[in-house]
Amino acid sequence: MKITKVEVFRLPTANSRQNSPIGCRVYTDAGIYGDGEAGMAYGVGGSAAFGMVCDLAELVIGMDPLGTELIWETMYKKTFWGQNGGPVVFSGIAAIDVALWDIKGKYFKVPVYQLLGGKVRSRLRTYASQLQFGWGRVGVSEHLWAVTPEDYAHNVKLAVAEGFDAVKIDFFDRDEQGRPLNFLDTTGFLTPKQLKMVEARMKAARDAAGDEVDIIMENHSYPDALGAVQLAQLAEKYRILAFEEPNTPTAQTVEYIAKYTKVPIANGERLFSRWQYAGYFGKNLLQLAQPDIGNCGGISEVKKICDMAHAFDVGIQIHVAGSPLATNAALHVECAIPNFVIHEHHTCNRMDTCLGLTKYNLQPENGWFSVPEEPGIGNEFLREAIEKAVMYKMIE
């Protein structure tokens, strides 16, 4: 079996400049195809990821798609910029790698998790992610962006009412008037007024959640180490499960933050390979690793990171913030590893921007996900969505 061509596309959504998925479809001479996704749909840089998938596709034409290790190393070592690369390189590798695992599962007529060692668990505990953006109904774009403590409490109650026993919230992304904070607001020591605002929101969320619901505190790497320590000390008071992305991730600064807090540190969506994770694991600077399959080299690389984490007693929560295709890929890896902790279900996967892109848009039931049982990853991009692509290229 050989790879004959690769279709690369960027799909339109309601906000196509800031949140449009970058996907690929890898075709074979056996009539089997597989789909993958590059994890740079949001923020700035999506067009670069699109270009990287196109460039990497040229390297794999004619290769055996079942040789995922050989193809991964070829993409990593033959590109010059792959080694110690960043999100663009590893997003490009990821898209093709996930598509190859999809092909492999279909070829052997089994779900991908069977090829990763089989299920360790059948159901995956899930948390409602990014509640500061709201928690509306599936397919409804009107979400309440939390500003007041009452807003935070409202969004938490919506998730808990659906059966979630864990949520994630950024308490420090907007001011009390609802204006987005910028780097001047979040850098350095935080003011008493800022800390009072954060604590009021945190307390409201905890009161709404009750004692039996876990809360993860998100910070999107906005603070630096100085402010992160102040936020971490607040978090201890409200029994925060984990402090996610407390600052721009460097091993040295995370080590400083960890000295001053008992709250477990979660990090990983801005770490892009096993080599970048190694320094954190070696110094026990992470308690919850969060590699993103879409920007961390795909299933091949993320499975290696999960196994490495297991040797250091580090838990795993795959970072999931892509299209519904990314959800399927994450579920296959998470169910097959012993050190899984919890699955992320992003509020964006409930908005209308996620509809009409993929064959399935899986949703958890009562805060738990089941694992897809179809061959491959169990999902694919819709042909009608690909035909509306805002960027498109076929590599043969």
mmCIF file of C-alpha atoms in Angstrom:
data_model
loop_
_atom_site.group_PDB
_atom_site.id
_atom_site.type_symbol
_atom_site.label_atom_id
_atom_site.label_comp_id
_atom_site.label_asym_id
_atom_site.label_seq_id
_atom_site.Cartn_x
_atom_site.Cartn_y
_atom_site.Cartn_z
ATOM 1 C CA MET A 1 0.000 0.000 0.000
ATOM 2 C CA LYS A 2 1.278 3.467 -0.912
ATOM 3 C CA ILE A 3 0.277 7.078 -0.329
ATOM 4 C CA THR A 4 -0.907 8.479 -3.647
ATOM 5 C CA LYS A 5 -1.998 12.031 -2.798
ATOM 6 C CA VAL A 6 -2.742 14.375 0.090
ATOM 7 C CA GLU A 7 -5.574 16.890 0.167
ATOM 8 C CA VAL A 8 -4.937 19.914 2.428
ATOM 9 C CA PHE A 9 -7.641 22.403 3.359
ATOM 10 C CA ARG A 10 -8.614 25.173 5.743
ATOM 11 C CA LEU A 11 -12.312 25.089 6.560
ATOM 12 C CA PRO A 12 -14.497 28.181 6.983
ATOM 13 C CA THR A 13 -16.378 28.845 10.209
ATOM 14 C CA ALA A 14 -18.351 31.801 11.561
ATOM 15 C CA ASN A 15 -15.007 33.420 12.439
ATOM 16 C CA SER A 16 -12.802 32.013 9.698
ATOM 17 C CA ARG A 17 -9.811 34.256 10.409
ATOM 18 C CA GLN A 18 -9.426 33.219 14.018
ATOM 19 C CA ASN A 19 -10.947 29.751 14.296
ATOM 20 C CA SER A 20 -10.948 27.754 11.069
ATOM 21 C CA PRO A 21 -9.653 24.172 11.230
ATOM 22 C CA ILE A 22 -6.719 23.059 9.072
ATOM 23 C CA GLY A 23 -7.156 19.480 7.929
ATOM 24 C CA CYS A 24 -5.753 16.959 5.518
ATOM 25 C CA ARG A 25 -6.929 13.780 3.838
ATOM 26 C CA VAL A 26 -4.291 11.210 2.915
ATOM 27 C CA TYR A 27 -5.221 8.843 0.053
ATOM 28 C CA THR A 28 -3.780 5.402 -0.738
ATOM 29 C CA ASP A 29 -3.723 3.080 -3.720
ATOM 30 C CA ALA A 30 -5.821 0.625 -1.680
ATOM 31 C CA GLY A 31 -8.798 2.975 -1.720
ATOM 32 C CA ILE A 32 -8.425 3.779 1.990
ATOM 33 C CA TYR A 33 -8.064 7.376 3.141
ATOM 34 C CA GLY A 34 -7.494 8.976 6.519
ATOM 35 C CA ASP A 35 -8.098 12.433 7.980
ATOM 36 C CA GLY A 36 -5.941 14.506 10.311
ATOM 37 C CA GLU A 37 -5.877 18.005 11.739
ATOM 38 C CA ALA A 38 -3.216 20.627 12.451
ATOM 39 C CA GLY A 39 -3.803 22.260 15.832
ATOM 40 C CA MET A 40 -3.428 25.915 14.845
ATOM 41 C CA ALA A 41 -7.003 26.773 13.906
ATOM 42 C CA TYR A 42 -7.172 29.665 16.363
ATOM 43 C CA GLY A 43 -4.823 32.536 17.151
ATOM 44 C CA VAL A 44 -2.264 33.644 14.561
ATOM 45 C CA GLY A 45 -0.317 31.258 12.328
ATOM 46 C CA GLY A 46 -2.920 29.030 10.720
ATOM 47 C CA SER A 47 -1.796 29.831 7.181
ATOM 48 C CA ALA A 48 1.737 28.785 8.136
ATOM 49 C CA ALA A 49 0.445 25.449 9.444
ATOM 50 C CA PHE A 50 -1.504 24.973 6.207
ATOM 51 C CA GLY A 51 1.687 25.561 4.240
ATOM 52 C CA MET A 52 3.644 23.167 6.465
ATOM 53 C CA VAL A 53 1.153 20.345 5.886
ATOM 54 C CA CYS A 54 1.484 20.964 2.135
ATOM 55 C CA ASP A 55 5.292 20.876 2.307
ATOM 56 C CA LEU A 56 5.380 17.723 4.430
ATOM 57 C CA ALA A 57 2.887 15.998 2.144
ATOM 58 C CA GLU A 58 5.439 16.158 -0.648
ATOM 59 C CA LEU A 59 7.826 14.063 1.472
ATOM 60 C CA VAL A 60 5.395 11.207 2.077
ATOM 61 C CA ILE A 61 3.961 10.597 -1.403
ATOM 62 C CA GLY A 62 4.807 7.017 -2.387
ATOM 63 C CA MET A 63 5.532 5.829 1.163
ATOM 64 C CA ASP A 64 3.724 2.989 2.958
ATOM 65 C CA PRO A 65 1.127 4.652 5.235
ATOM 66 C CA LEU A 66 1.410 1.809 7.759
ATOM 67 C CA GLY A 67 5.005 2.805 8.463
ATOM 68 C CA THR A 68 4.073 5.554 10.892
ATOM 69 C CA GLU A 69 7.433 5.536 12.716
ATOM 70 C CA LEU A 70 9.456 5.774 9.497
ATOM 71 C CA ILE A 71 7.229 8.523 8.131
ATOM 72 C CA TRP A 72 7.313 10.457 11.425
ATOM 73 C CA GLU A 73 11.114 10.399 11.556
ATOM 74 C CA THR A 74 11.279 11.352 7.891
ATOM 75 C CA MET A 75 9.109 14.419 8.469
ATOM 76 C CA TYR A 76 11.067 15.321 11.607
ATOM 77 C CA LYS A 77 14.623 14.794 10.349
ATOM 78 C CA LYS A 78 14.359 15.584 6.635
ATOM 79 C CA THR A 79 12.875 19.052 7.049
ATOM 80 C CA PHE A 80 15.936 20.733 8.655
ATOM 81 C CA TRP A 81 13.606 22.849 10.848
ATOM 82 C CA GLY A 82 11.860 19.856 12.372
ATOM 83 C CA GLN A 83 14.401 19.155 15.090
ATOM 84 C CA ASN A 84 13.571 21.184 18.186
ATOM 85 C CA GLY A 85 10.799 22.724 16.124
ATOM 86 C CA GLY A 86 7.816 24.731 17.279
ATOM 87 C CA PRO A 87 4.051 24.632 16.738
ATOM 88 C CA VAL A 88 4.102 25.123 12.955
ATOM 89 C CA VAL A 89 6.399 22.169 12.303
ATOM 90 C CA PHE A 90 4.744 19.874 14.814
ATOM 91 C CA SER A 91 1.217 20.869 13.736
ATOM 92 C CA GLY A 92 2.108 19.898 10.188
ATOM 93 C CA ILE A 93 3.554 16.571 11.320
ATOM 94 C CA ALA A 94 0.504 16.007 13.527
ATOM 95 C CA ALA A 95 -2.041 16.391 10.742
ATOM 96 C CA ILE A 96 -0.386 13.790 8.550
ATOM 97 C CA ASP A 97 0.403 11.443 11.447
ATOM 98 C CA VAL A 98 -3.217 11.341 12.683
ATOM 99 C CA ALA A 99 -4.393 10.666 9.119
ATOM 100 C CA LEU A 100 -1.958 7.738 8.909
ATOM 101 C CA TRP A 101 -3.264 6.244 12.158
ATOM 102 C CA ASP A 102 -6.779 6.629 10.771
ATOM 103 C CA ILE A 103 -5.685 4.691 7.679
ATOM 104 C CA LYS A 104 -3.963 2.045 9.805
ATOM 105 C CA GLY A 105 -7.082 1.450 11.888
ATOM 106 C CA LYS A 106 -9.239 1.161 8.780
ATOM 107 C CA TYR A 107 -6.731 -1.197 7.131
ATOM 108 C CA PHE A 108 -6.770 -3.570 10.114
ATOM 109 C CA LYS A 109 -10.502 -2.931 10.680
ATOM 110 C CA VAL A 110 -10.059 -1.870 14.333
ATOM 111 C CA PRO A 111 -10.371 1.356 16.322
ATOM 112 C CA VAL A 112 -7.029 3.139 16.768
ATOM 113 C CA TYR A 113 -7.005 2.443 20.514
ATOM 114 C CA GLN A 114 -6.565 -1.277 19.750
ATOM 115 C CA LEU A 115 -3.330 -0.470 17.910
ATOM 116 C CA LEU A 116 -2.123 1.536 20.942
ATOM 117 C CA GLY A 117 -2.444 -1.403 23.329
ATOM 118 C CA GLY A 118 -6.183 -1.650 23.866
ATOM 119 C CA LYS A 119 -8.504 0.009 26.339
ATOM 120 C CA VAL A 120 -7.395 0.632 29.889
ATOM 121 C CA ARG A 121 -10.820 2.133 30.570
ATOM 122 C CA SER A 122 -14.098 2.333 28.673
ATOM 123 C CA ARG A 123 -15.403 5.641 30.056
ATOM 124 C CA LEU A 124 -13.447 8.877 30.405
ATOM 125 C CA ARG A 125 -14.158 11.455 33.077
ATOM 126 C CA THR A 126 -14.605 14.840 31.392
ATOM 127 C CA TYR A 127 -14.534 18.466 32.478
ATOM 128 C CA ALA A 128 -16.368 21.467 31.064
ATOM 129 C CA SER A 129 -13.592 23.670 29.684
ATOM 130 C CA GLN A 130 -13.250 27.456 29.439
ATOM 131 C CA LEU A 131 -16.394 28.452 31.307
ATOM 132 C CA GLN A 132 -15.359 32.107 31.202
ATOM 133 C CA PHE A 133 -16.552 31.911 27.571
ATOM 134 C CA GLY A 134 -19.922 30.542 28.659
ATOM 135 C CA TRP A 135 -21.572 27.118 28.525
ATOM 136 C CA GLY A 136 -24.432 27.282 26.068
ATOM 137 C CA ARG A 137 -26.410 24.546 24.383
ATOM 138 C CA VAL A 138 -24.903 22.510 21.549
ATOM 139 C CA GLY A 139 -25.024 24.461 18.308
ATOM 140 C CA VAL A 140 -25.968 27.766 19.940
ATOM 141 C CA SER A 141 -23.517 30.640 19.474
ATOM 142 C CA GLU A 142 -24.906 32.965 22.153
ATOM 143 C CA HIS A 143 -22.702 32.326 25.169
ATOM 144 C CA LEU A 144 -22.455 34.425 28.318
ATOM 145 C CA TRP A 145 -18.887 35.705 28.609
ATOM 146 C CA ALA A 146 -18.316 35.848 32.342
ATOM 147 C CA VAL A 147 -17.407 39.200 33.894
ATOM 148 C CA THR A 148 -19.113 39.492 37.272
ATOM 149 C CA PRO A 149 -18.852 36.863 40.011
ATOM 150 C CA GLU A 150 -22.496 36.088 39.335
ATOM 151 C CA ASP A 151 -21.647 35.328 35.691
ATOM 152 C CA TYR A 152 -19.001 32.829 36.775
ATOM 153 C CA ALA A 153 -21.399 31.177 39.176
ATOM 154 C CA HIS A 154 -24.078 30.987 36.469
ATOM 155 C CA ASN A 155 -21.798 29.226 33.984
ATOM 156 C CA VAL A 156 -20.564 26.753 36.593
ATOM 157 C CA LYS A 157 -24.130 25.863 37.536
ATOM 158 C CA LEU A 158 -24.986 25.187 33.878
ATOM 159 C CA ALA A 159 -22.156 22.648 33.605
ATOM 160 C CA VAL A 160 -22.837 21.002 36.957
ATOM 161 C CA ALA A 161 -26.525 20.646 36.040
ATOM 162 C CA GLU A 162 -25.438 18.557 33.031
ATOM 163 C CA GLY A 163 -23.573 16.133 35.264
ATOM 164 C CA PHE A 164 -20.021 17.489 35.080
ATOM 165 C CA ASP A 165 -18.066 17.103 38.314
ATOM 166 C CA ALA A 166 -15.106 19.135 37.055
ATOM 167 C CA VAL A 167 -14.776 22.490 35.278
ATOM 168 C CA LYS A 168 -12.010 24.772 34.024
ATOM 169 C CA ILE A 169 -12.087 28.567 34.187
ATOM 170 C CA ASP A 170 -9.798 31.519 33.471
ATOM 171 C CA PHE A 171 -10.549 34.020 36.233
ATOM 172 C CA PHE A 172 -8.159 36.646 34.878
ATOM 173 C CA ASP A 173 -8.837 37.338 31.198
ATOM 174 C CA ARG A 174 -11.108 40.417 31.477
ATOM 175 C CA ASP A 175 -11.453 43.343 33.846
ATOM 176 C CA GLU A 176 -14.537 44.241 35.874
ATOM 177 C CA GLN A 177 -15.985 46.171 32.928
ATOM 178 C CA GLY A 178 -15.556 43.192 30.602
ATOM 179 C CA ARG A 179 -12.585 44.606 28.675
ATOM 180 C CA PRO A 180 -9.940 42.055 27.614
ATOM 181 C CA LEU A 181 -6.751 42.320 29.657
ATOM 182 C CA ASN A 182 -3.504 42.896 27.779
ATOM 183 C CA PHE A 183 0.088 42.029 28.653
ATOM 184 C CA LEU A 184 0.534 45.316 30.533
ATOM 185 C CA ASP A 185 -2.307 44.282 32.841
ATOM 186 C CA THR A 186 -1.045 40.774 33.504
ATOM 187 C CA THR A 187 2.742 41.210 33.689
ATOM 188 C CA GLY A 188 4.589 41.681 36.978
ATOM 189 C CA PHE A 189 3.162 41.808 40.479
ATOM 190 C CA LEU A 190 -0.633 42.022 40.458
ATOM 191 C CA THR A 191 -2.351 44.836 42.303
ATOM 192 C CA PRO A 192 -4.607 44.336 45.353
ATOM 193 C CA LYS A 193 -7.561 45.424 43.187
ATOM 194 C CA GLN A 194 -6.779 42.774 40.571
ATOM 195 C CA LEU A 195 -6.381 40.066 43.178
ATOM 196 C CA LYS A 196 -9.657 41.086 44.817
ATOM 197 C CA MET A 197 -11.405 40.775 41.439
ATOM 198 C CA VAL A 198 -9.943 37.318 40.810
ATOM 199 C CA GLU A 199 -10.768 36.098 44.293
ATOM 200 C CA ALA A 200 -14.386 37.245 44.031
ATOM 201 C CA ARG A 201 -14.791 35.275 40.817
ATOM 202 C CA MET A 202 -13.000 32.249 42.254
ATOM 203 C CA LYS A 203 -15.150 32.262 45.375
ATOM 204 C CA ALA A 204 -18.337 32.534 43.327
ATOM 205 C CA ALA A 205 -17.295 29.583 41.189
ATOM 206 C CA ARG A 206 -16.427 27.467 44.212
ATOM 207 C CA ASP A 207 -19.684 28.343 45.990
ATOM 208 C CA ALA A 208 -21.655 27.441 42.857
ATOM 209 C CA ALA A 209 -19.712 24.214 42.314
ATOM 210 C CA GLY A 210 -19.901 22.978 45.880
ATOM 211 C CA ASP A 211 -17.336 20.752 47.548
ATOM 212 C CA GLU A 212 -17.662 17.747 45.231
ATOM 213 C CA VAL A 213 -16.756 19.467 41.951
ATOM 214 C CA ASP A 214 -13.138 19.976 40.870
ATOM 215 C CA ILE A 215 -12.038 23.335 39.463
ATOM 216 C CA ILE A 216 -9.007 23.777 37.213
ATOM 217 C CA MET A 217 -7.680 27.347 37.052
ATOM 218 C CA GLU A 218 -6.699 28.342 33.519
ATOM 219 C CA ASN A 219 -4.328 31.244 32.869
ATOM 220 C CA HIS A 220 -3.326 30.883 29.195
ATOM 221 C CA SER A 221 0.294 31.808 30.055
ATOM 222 C CA TYR A 222 -0.778 35.448 30.456
ATOM 223 C CA PRO A 223 0.911 36.214 33.829
ATOM 224 C CA ASP A 224 4.620 36.001 34.443
ATOM 225 C CA ALA A 225 6.124 34.093 37.349
ATOM 226 C CA LEU A 226 5.599 36.979 39.793
ATOM 227 C CA GLY A 227 1.850 37.242 39.271
ATOM 228 C CA ALA A 228 1.503 33.489 38.915
ATOM 229 C CA VAL A 229 2.715 32.973 42.467
ATOM 230 C CA GLN A 230 0.118 35.448 43.753
ATOM 231 C CA LEU A 231 -2.647 33.668 41.830
ATOM 232 C CA ALA A 232 -1.456 30.263 43.019
ATOM 233 C CA GLN A 233 -1.669 31.368 46.633
ATOM 234 C CA LEU A 234 -5.289 32.418 46.068
ATOM 235 C CA ALA A 235 -6.001 29.096 44.393
ATOM 236 C CA GLU A 236 -4.961 27.119 47.480
ATOM 237 C CA LYS A 237 -7.724 28.794 49.464
ATOM 238 C CA TYR A 238 -10.411 27.548 47.052
ATOM 239 C CA ARG A 239 -9.106 23.985 46.609
ATOM 240 C CA ILE A 240 -8.153 24.355 42.952
ATOM 241 C CA LEU A 241 -7.325 20.996 41.393
ATOM 242 C CA ALA A 242 -4.607 22.280 39.042
ATOM 243 C CA PHE A 243 -3.084 25.586 37.930
ATOM 244 C CA GLU A 244 -2.889 25.510 34.134
ATOM 245 C CA GLU A 245 -0.304 27.494 32.180
ATOM 246 C CA PRO A 246 0.684 29.816 35.024
ATOM 247 C CA ASN A 247 3.188 31.654 32.804
ATOM 248 C CA THR A 248 5.146 31.339 29.574
ATOM 249 C CA PRO A 249 6.462 27.797 30.030
ATOM 250 C CA THR A 250 10.141 27.522 30.775
ATOM 251 C CA ALA A 251 11.481 24.923 33.176
ATOM 252 C CA GLN A 252 13.323 27.541 35.218
ATOM 253 C CA THR A 253 10.328 29.802 35.859
ATOM 254 C CA VAL A 254 7.934 26.931 36.517
ATOM 255 C CA GLU A 255 10.417 25.636 39.086
ATOM 256 C CA TYR A 256 10.259 29.042 40.802
ATOM 257 C CA ILE A 257 6.438 29.032 40.847
ATOM 258 C CA ALA A 258 6.293 25.476 42.189
ATOM 259 C CA LYS A 259 8.367 26.498 45.225
ATOM 260 C CA TYR A 260 5.595 28.783 46.450
ATOM 261 C CA THR A 261 2.438 26.745 45.917
ATOM 262 C CA LYS A 262 0.922 23.398 46.785
ATOM 263 C CA VAL A 263 -1.422 23.535 43.785
ATOM 264 C CA PRO A 264 -0.417 20.987 41.099
ATOM 265 C CA ILE A 265 0.925 22.558 37.899
ATOM 266 C CA ALA A 266 -0.691 21.707 34.551
ATOM 267 C CA ASN A 267 1.073 22.564 31.311
ATOM 268 C CA GLY A 268 1.770 21.313 27.833
ATOM 269 C CA GLU A 269 -0.138 22.891 24.955
ATOM 270 C CA ARG A 270 2.928 25.088 24.257
ATOM 271 C CA LEU A 271 5.402 22.210 24.585
ATOM 272 C CA PHE A 272 5.779 20.459 21.269
ATOM 273 C CA SER A 273 7.781 17.256 21.623
ATOM 274 C CA ARG A 274 9.106 14.611 24.003
ATOM 275 C CA TRP A 275 12.414 16.482 24.029
ATOM 276 C CA GLN A 276 10.760 19.645 25.312
ATOM 277 C CA TYR A 277 8.804 17.708 27.950
ATOM 278 C CA ALA A 278 11.864 15.844 29.208
ATOM 279 C CA GLY A 279 13.242 18.777 31.210
ATOM 280 C CA TYR A 280 9.944 19.235 33.029
ATOM 281 C CA PHE A 281 9.534 15.557 33.851
ATOM 282 C CA GLY A 282 13.128 15.234 35.032
ATOM 283 C CA LYS A 283 12.602 17.960 37.648
ATOM 284 C CA ASN A 284 9.011 16.989 38.548
ATOM 285 C CA LEU A 285 7.724 20.390 37.412
ATOM 286 C CA LEU A 286 4.450 19.060 35.991
ATOM 287 C CA GLN A 287 1.774 17.061 37.724
ATOM 288 C CA LEU A 288 -0.691 17.166 34.814
ATOM 289 C CA ALA A 289 0.796 17.080 31.300
ATOM 290 C CA GLN A 290 -1.416 18.423 28.498
ATOM 291 C CA PRO A 291 0.054 17.627 25.083
ATOM 292 C CA ASP A 292 -2.121 18.581 22.119
ATOM 293 C CA ILE A 293 -2.250 15.840 19.483
ATOM 294 C CA GLY A 294 -2.802 18.531 16.828
ATOM 295 C CA ASN A 295 0.337 20.563 17.569
ATOM 296 C CA CYS A 296 2.572 18.008 19.297
ATOM 297 C CA GLY A 297 3.398 15.685 16.424
ATOM 298 C CA GLY A 298 0.237 13.616 16.325
ATOM 299 C CA ILE A 299 -0.704 10.317 17.913
ATOM 300 C CA SER A 300 2.784 8.834 17.457
ATOM 301 C CA GLU A 301 4.495 11.566 19.462
ATOM 302 C CA VAL A 302 1.817 12.126 22.087
ATOM 303 C CA LYS A 303 1.714 8.425 22.978
ATOM 304 C CA LYS A 304 5.484 8.591 23.629
ATOM 305 C CA ILE A 305 5.017 11.670 25.827
ATOM 306 C CA CYS A 306 2.270 9.911 27.800
ATOM 307 C CA ASP A 307 4.493 6.890 28.376
ATOM 308 C CA MET A 308 7.377 9.110 29.461
ATOM 309 C CA ALA A 309 5.067 10.974 31.835
ATOM 310 C CA HIS A 310 3.976 7.680 33.387
ATOM 311 C CA ALA A 311 7.573 6.973 34.453
ATOM 312 C CA PHE A 312 7.509 10.206 36.487
ATOM 313 C CA ASP A 313 4.020 9.747 37.991
ATOM 314 C CA VAL A 314 2.642 12.581 35.848
ATOM 315 C CA GLY A 315 -1.038 12.471 34.911
ATOM 316 C CA ILE A 316 -2.343 13.126 31.397
ATOM 317 C CA GLN A 317 -5.105 15.324 30.058
ATOM 318 C CA ILE A 318 -4.859 15.719 26.296
ATOM 319 C CA HIS A 319 -5.319 19.348 25.303
ATOM 320 C CA VAL A 320 -8.340 19.446 22.982
ATOM 321 C CA ALA A 321 -9.262 22.744 21.329
ATOM 322 C CA GLY A 322 -9.716 21.811 17.681
ATOM 323 C CA SER A 323 -12.568 20.570 15.538
ATOM 324 C CA PRO A 324 -14.638 17.521 16.551
ATOM 325 C CA LEU A 325 -12.010 15.422 14.718
ATOM 326 C CA ALA A 326 -9.515 16.309 17.469
ATOM 327 C CA THR A 327 -11.923 14.966 20.091
ATOM 328 C CA ASN A 328 -11.895 11.510 18.510
ATOM 329 C CA ALA A 329 -8.111 11.386 18.272
ATOM 330 C CA ALA A 330 -7.752 12.361 21.934
ATOM 331 C CA LEU A 331 -10.242 9.766 23.159
ATOM 332 C CA HIS A 332 -8.331 6.941 21.473
ATOM 333 C CA VAL A 333 -5.065 7.880 23.171
ATOM 334 C CA GLU A 334 -6.572 8.659 26.564
ATOM 335 C CA CYS A 335 -8.450 5.381 26.884
ATOM 336 C CA ALA A 336 -5.277 3.407 26.124
ATOM 337 C CA ILE A 337 -2.963 4.893 28.775
ATOM 338 C CA PRO A 338 -2.851 4.067 32.499
ATOM 339 C CA ASN A 339 -1.988 7.632 33.611
ATOM 340 C CA PHE A 340 -5.062 9.329 32.144
ATOM 341 C CA VAL A 341 -6.689 11.810 34.564
ATOM 342 C CA ILE A 342 -9.477 13.672 32.773
ATOM 343 C CA HIS A 343 -10.648 14.693 29.277
ATOM 344 C CA GLU A 344 -11.129 18.300 28.169
ATOM 345 C CA HIS A 345 -14.424 19.235 26.513
ATOM 346 C CA HIS A 346 -14.046 22.776 25.198
ATOM 347 C CA THR A 347 -17.042 25.077 25.082
ATOM 348 C CA CYS A 348 -16.227 25.692 21.389
ATOM 349 C CA ASN A 349 -17.282 22.097 20.690
ATOM 350 C CA ARG A 350 -20.800 23.144 21.692
ATOM 351 C CA MET A 351 -20.991 26.263 19.495
ATOM 352 C CA ASP A 352 -22.434 26.520 15.997
ATOM 353 C CA THR A 353 -18.907 26.998 14.613
ATOM 354 C CA CYS A 354 -18.246 23.269 15.168
ATOM 355 C CA LEU A 355 -21.264 22.138 13.160
ATOM 356 C CA GLY A 356 -21.109 21.037 9.536
ATOM 357 C CA LEU A 357 -17.384 20.236 9.632
ATOM 358 C CA THR A 358 -17.193 16.536 10.505
ATOM 359 C CA LYS A 359 -19.287 13.396 10.257
ATOM 360 C CA TYR A 360 -19.634 13.243 14.047
ATOM 361 C CA ASN A 361 -19.532 15.813 16.834
ATOM 362 C CA LEU A 362 -19.244 13.666 19.945
ATOM 363 C CA GLN A 363 -20.599 15.012 23.228
ATOM 364 C CA PRO A 364 -20.183 13.561 26.728
ATOM 365 C CA GLU A 365 -23.106 12.236 28.752
ATOM 366 C CA ASN A 366 -23.350 13.267 32.393
ATOM 367 C CA GLY A 367 -19.735 14.397 32.328
ATOM 368 C CA TRP A 368 -18.328 11.172 30.842
ATOM 369 C CA PHE A 369 -17.174 10.244 27.330
ATOM 370 C CA SER A 370 -17.472 6.848 25.689
ATOM 371 C CA VAL A 371 -14.792 5.722 23.259
ATOM 372 C CA PRO A 372 -15.494 5.560 19.490
ATOM 373 C CA GLU A 373 -15.652 1.992 18.198
ATOM 374 C CA GLU A 374 -15.499 2.592 14.425
ATOM 375 C CA PRO A 375 -12.319 1.537 12.578
ATOM 376 C CA GLY A 376 -9.654 4.233 12.538
ATOM 377 C CA ILE A 377 -10.277 7.344 14.627
ATOM 378 C CA GLY A 378 -13.997 7.117 13.935
ATOM 379 C CA ASN A 379 -14.536 10.538 12.388
ATOM 380 C CA GLU A 380 -13.798 12.439 9.181
ATOM 381 C CA PHE A 381 -14.261 15.836 7.583
ATOM 382 C CA LEU A 382 -17.403 16.237 5.500
ATOM 383 C CA ARG A 383 -16.961 16.493 1.742
ATOM 384 C CA GLU A 384 -19.305 19.476 1.624
ATOM 385 C CA ALA A 385 -17.123 21.256 4.183
ATOM 386 C CA ILE A 386 -13.931 20.549 2.213
ATOM 387 C CA GLU A 387 -15.563 21.926 -0.926
ATOM 388 C CA LYS A 388 -16.070 25.247 0.897
ATOM 389 C CA ALA A 389 -12.419 25.483 2.005
ATOM 390 C CA VAL A 390 -10.941 28.974 2.210
ATOM 391 C CA MET A 391 -7.478 27.503 1.469
ATOM 392 C CA TYR A 392 -7.005 24.321 -0.558
ATOM 393 C CA LYS A 393 -4.269 22.322 -2.232
ATOM 394 C CA MET A 394 -3.914 18.786 -3.614
ATOM 395 C CA ILE A 395 -0.428 17.265 -3.465
ATOM 396 C CA GLU A 396 0.194 14.299 -5.801
#
